[in-house]
Each structure stands twice: as C-alpha cells, then as structure tokens.
Short mmCIF file of C-alpha atoms and ligand atoms in Angstrom, two decimals:
data_model
loop_
_atom_site.label_atom_id
_atom_site.label_comp_id
_atom_site.label_asym_id
_atom_site.label_seq_id
_atom_site.Cartn_x
_atom_site.Cartn_y
_atom_site.Cartn_z
CA MET X 152 119.42 -14.44 163.15
CA SER X 153 122.64 -13.58 165.24
CA HIS X 154 126.37 -12.22 164.48
CA HIS X 155 126.79 -16.44 166.17
CA ASP X 156 126.04 -17.42 162.86
CA GLU X 157 129.61 -16.75 160.21
CA ARG X 158 130.56 -19.62 159.45
CA THR X 159 133.95 -21.64 158.72
CA PHE X 160 135.38 -24.19 156.46
CA VAL X 161 137.69 -26.82 157.78
CA MET X 162 138.92 -29.69 157.12
CA VAL X 163 141.07 -33.03 158.75
CA LYS X 164 143.95 -33.54 156.55
CA PRO X 165 145.12 -37.47 155.97
CA ASP X 166 147.99 -37.85 158.40
CA GLY X 167 145.39 -36.02 160.46
CA VAL X 168 143.56 -39.32 159.58
CA GLN X 169 145.97 -41.74 160.16
CA ARG X 170 147.06 -40.45 163.28
CA GLY X 171 144.05 -40.68 164.57
CA LEU X 172 143.07 -37.57 165.52
CA ILE X 173 140.05 -36.82 164.17
CA GLY X 174 138.35 -37.08 167.75
CA GLU X 175 140.27 -34.81 168.84
CA ILE X 176 140.09 -32.01 166.69
CA VAL X 177 135.92 -31.88 166.04
CA SER X 178 136.30 -31.94 170.57
CA ARG X 179 138.83 -28.56 170.96
CA PHE X 180 135.69 -27.31 169.08
CA GLU X 181 133.62 -28.33 170.74
CA ASP X 182 134.52 -27.16 173.62
CA ARG X 183 134.81 -23.76 172.21
CA GLY X 184 131.60 -23.38 172.09
CA LEU X 185 130.98 -24.53 168.29
CA LYS X 186 128.30 -26.11 166.40
CA LEU X 187 128.36 -28.18 163.78
CA VAL X 188 126.33 -27.72 161.48
CA GLY X 189 128.15 -30.69 158.23
CA GLY X 190 130.29 -33.42 158.46
CA LYS X 191 132.22 -35.52 155.69
CA PHE X 192 133.87 -37.61 155.57
CA MET X 193 135.87 -38.67 152.11
CA ARG X 194 138.76 -38.36 149.30
CA ILE X 195 139.30 -35.28 147.57
CA ASP X 196 139.91 -36.03 143.59
CA GLU X 197 142.85 -34.81 141.58
CA ALA X 198 140.45 -31.71 140.09
CA LEU X 199 138.82 -30.48 143.44
CA ALA X 200 142.62 -30.95 145.32
CA HIS X 201 143.52 -28.43 142.38
CA GLU X 202 140.51 -25.94 143.21
CA HIS X 203 141.02 -25.79 146.62
CA TYR X 204 144.46 -25.31 146.97
CA GLY X 205 144.18 -23.48 143.33
CA GLU X 206 146.33 -19.90 145.25
CA HIS X 207 149.05 -22.43 145.56
CA GLU X 208 148.57 -23.29 142.35
CA ASP X 209 152.48 -20.97 141.22
CA LYS X 210 154.50 -22.88 144.57
CA PRO X 211 157.21 -25.02 144.04
CA PHE X 212 155.46 -26.84 147.34
CA PHE X 213 151.74 -27.40 144.42
CA ASP X 214 152.40 -31.29 143.18
CA GLY X 215 153.71 -31.87 147.24
CA LEU X 216 150.54 -30.86 148.47
CA VAL X 217 148.42 -32.13 145.82
CA ASP X 218 149.46 -36.01 145.27
CA PHE X 219 149.23 -35.47 149.47
CA ILE X 220 145.67 -33.70 149.76
CA THR X 221 144.57 -36.33 147.81
CA SER X 222 146.75 -39.08 149.62
CA GLY X 223 143.78 -40.55 151.94
CA PRO X 224 140.92 -40.19 153.18
CA VAL X 225 139.79 -36.07 155.13
CA PHE X 226 136.74 -35.32 157.50
CA ALA X 227 135.01 -31.78 156.13
CA MET X 228 134.13 -30.02 158.81
CA VAL X 229 131.78 -26.63 158.31
CA TRP X 230 131.61 -25.16 161.96
CA GLU X 231 129.69 -21.85 163.24
CA GLY X 232 129.97 -19.74 166.55
CA ALA X 233 130.64 -15.67 166.21
CA ASP X 234 133.58 -15.08 164.71
CA ALA X 235 134.40 -18.27 164.36
CA THR X 236 136.87 -17.94 160.27
CA ARG X 237 139.36 -15.81 162.43
CA GLN X 238 138.50 -18.63 166.10
CA VAL X 239 139.61 -21.78 164.42
CA ARG X 240 142.63 -20.29 162.88
CA ALA X 241 143.61 -19.29 166.64
CA MET X 242 143.41 -22.77 167.26
CA VAL X 243 144.78 -24.42 164.37
CA GLY X 244 148.37 -21.97 164.38
CA GLU X 245 149.93 -21.49 162.16
CA THR X 246 151.23 -23.17 158.61
CA ASP X 247 153.81 -24.34 160.29
CA PRO X 248 153.43 -26.94 163.21
CA ALA X 249 157.06 -25.25 164.37
CA GLU X 250 156.13 -22.47 164.95
CA SER X 251 153.20 -23.19 166.08
CA ALA X 252 152.17 -22.71 169.59
CA PRO X 253 151.11 -25.23 172.49
CA GLY X 254 147.57 -25.73 173.03
CA THR X 255 147.17 -25.27 169.07
CA ILE X 256 146.44 -28.11 167.42
CA ARG X 257 149.19 -27.88 164.81
CA GLY X 258 150.88 -26.70 167.75
CA ASP X 259 150.33 -29.66 169.85
CA PHE X 260 150.12 -32.63 167.05
CA GLY X 261 152.94 -31.17 164.27
CA LEU X 262 156.54 -30.91 163.57
CA ASP X 263 156.34 -30.86 159.57
CA LEU X 264 154.75 -28.17 157.17
CA GLY X 265 154.21 -30.42 155.01
CA HIS X 266 152.46 -32.55 157.15
CA ASN X 267 149.94 -30.03 158.94
CA VAL X 268 147.21 -32.29 160.44
CA ILE X 269 144.42 -29.39 159.38
CA HIS X 270 143.44 -27.20 156.67
CA ALA X 271 140.67 -24.08 157.81
CA SER X 272 139.13 -21.20 156.01
CA ASP X 273 142.04 -17.99 156.04
CA HIS X 274 140.25 -15.10 158.05
CA GLU X 275 142.20 -12.19 156.50
CA ASP X 276 141.10 -13.49 153.00
CA GLU X 277 137.41 -12.35 152.50
CA GLY X 278 135.08 -14.22 151.47
CA ALA X 279 137.59 -17.83 151.88
CA ASN X 280 135.01 -18.90 153.58
CA GLU X 281 132.16 -19.16 152.05
CA ARG X 282 133.95 -20.28 149.02
CA GLU X 283 135.28 -23.47 150.11
CA ILE X 284 132.12 -24.00 152.03
CA ASP X 285 130.67 -24.10 148.68
CA LEU X 286 133.32 -26.24 147.47
CA PHE X 287 133.21 -29.33 149.76
CA PHE X 288 128.62 -29.33 150.62
CA ASP X 289 125.78 -28.70 149.14
CA ASP X 290 123.17 -26.07 150.76
CA GLU X 291 120.47 -29.33 152.01
CA GLU X 292 124.24 -31.71 153.84
CA LEU X 293 124.30 -28.05 155.40
CA VAL X 294 122.03 -28.89 159.29
CA ASP X 295 120.04 -26.19 160.98
CA TYR X 296 119.55 -26.76 164.36
CA GLY X 297 119.65 -25.17 167.36
CA LEU X 298 122.36 -25.94 169.99
CA ASP X 299 120.91 -26.19 173.45
CA THR X 300 124.44 -25.17 175.19
CA ALA X 301 124.95 -21.56 172.98
CA ALA X 302 121.93 -20.13 176.12
CA TRP X 303 124.77 -20.50 178.08
CA VAL X 304 128.04 -20.15 174.95
CA TYR X 305 127.03 -16.42 174.26
CA GLU X 306 125.46 -14.23 176.97
CA GLU X 307 122.49 -12.59 174.72
CA GLU X 308 121.58 -15.46 172.91
CA ASP X 309 117.83 -14.87 170.80
CA HIS X 310 117.08 -18.59 169.82
P1 IDP A 1814 147.69 -22.27 155.35
O1 IDP A 1814 147.12 -23.97 154.96
O2 IDP A 1814 148.08 -22.29 157.51
O3 IDP A 1814 146.48 -21.34 155.44
P2 IDP A 1814 149.17 -22.32 153.61
O4 IDP A 1814 150.73 -20.99 153.14
O5 IDP A 1814 148.35 -21.27 152.90
O6 IDP A 1814 148.79 -22.45 154.67
O7 IDP A 1814 148.98 -23.21 152.23
C1 IDP A 1814 148.04 -23.83 152.57
C2 IDP A 1814 149.50 -25.44 153.02
O8 IDP A 1814 150.76 -25.75 151.71
C3 IDP A 1814 149.09 -24.96 154.04
O9 IDP A 1814 148.41 -26.20 154.53
C4 IDP A 1814 150.44 -26.49 153.72
O10 IDP A 1814 150.35 -27.91 153.97
C5 IDP A 1814 150.67 -26.12 152.36
N1 IDP A 1814 152.52 -25.43 152.20
C6 IDP A 1814 152.66 -24.58 152.45
N2 IDP A 1814 154.12 -23.58 152.53
C7 IDP A 1814 154.53 -24.93 152.33
C8 IDP A 1814 156.16 -25.18 152.50
O11 IDP A 1814 156.60 -23.91 152.12
N3 IDP A 1814 156.59 -26.62 151.49
C9 IDP A 1814 155.97 -27.66 151.77
N4 IDP A 1814 153.81 -27.23 152.63
C10 IDP A 1814 154.14 -26.68 152.47
MG1 MG A 1815 145.69 -21.09 153.36
#
C-alpha cells in the first residue's frame, strides 16, 4: 500500500437521500479521484445513532439529531485516497450550510443546520475515520482492488 490508502467514512443523510442527491455526491468523490471501497444503503437504528453521535450526547440538539438520522435511509460509504479525511471535509463544507462556501456539498445543497445533507469523518478528531468505518462496516464489506485511474490521479502510483 501507499500514502494513497487513507480511508474516511462518509454518509448521505436522510435529507440527501430523499432529495435524490446520492448520485451527485458519489460523483463528486469519484471526480476528485478518490476510490470507493465500501457502500451500504441502510437505516440507522437508535443504538447506532447514539454510538455514532455519542460526542454530542449532552448537546441540546442531540434528541432532534437522533430523530433525524433515524428518520429514513442513509447511504454510508468508505472512500480512500491521499489525505482523504481532510480533503473530503473540505469538499463537504462547514457544519452549517449557511456558512458553507458555494462549491462545497453543504454550500451547494443545503440552507439549514439541522438538514445538512451529508456526514463525513472529522479530520481534527484523531482516529474518527477508523472508528466510524468500524462502526458501520465489517472488514469483509470493504473491497480491496486496484483503481486503474490512480496512475493518472497520482504522479507516482506504486501499483
Ligand atoms: P459535522 O457534521 O460538521 O462534523 P458536528 O458538530 O459534529 O458537525 O455535529 C454533528 C451534526 O449535528 C451536524 O452535522 C448537524 O447535523 C447536527 N448539529 C450540529 N450542531 C447543531 C445545532 O446547533 N443545531 C442542530 N443540529 C446541529
Ligand atoms: Mg462531527
């Protein structure tokens, strides 16, 4: 493997699914040159919601957040590439879509903090990417393969 193998967890939230944005969001990461290594269309139950958002347990918005994230299906993904966690967060934008730059996913598709379309692992929270991948995916659900375009995305590709 190489330094291109960093993995990050991403999820289209129930509002993004209902608004038909799965394809658009997947396209953005594909276009960037990232490699999809896992994907799962699923419904989050109460227990998983509590575990995933455990850091926000004491916040006033926690109950509403759990209700929202369990309210409909989500599309969970794992994307791989150089500096993937930080790069994906930059593509996602700020937590509040109203503060997110046009060109980012939240800045292009959202207007409201409570419905911000997408989740992505926080690059400032050490190990959050691996923790969240483990929470949502079994090892055998992550697919090991070579992406032929990597030779063109990266100047030096060692596959
Ligand atoms: P992030 O998704 O950008 O990492 P966090 O601060 O980790 O943002 O918050 C997790 C999620 O909780 C946000 O994506 C958003 O859906 C929700 N959230 C955060 N702050 C608020 C708030 O003040 N009101 C309502 N929902 C919030
Ligand atoms: Mg967060």
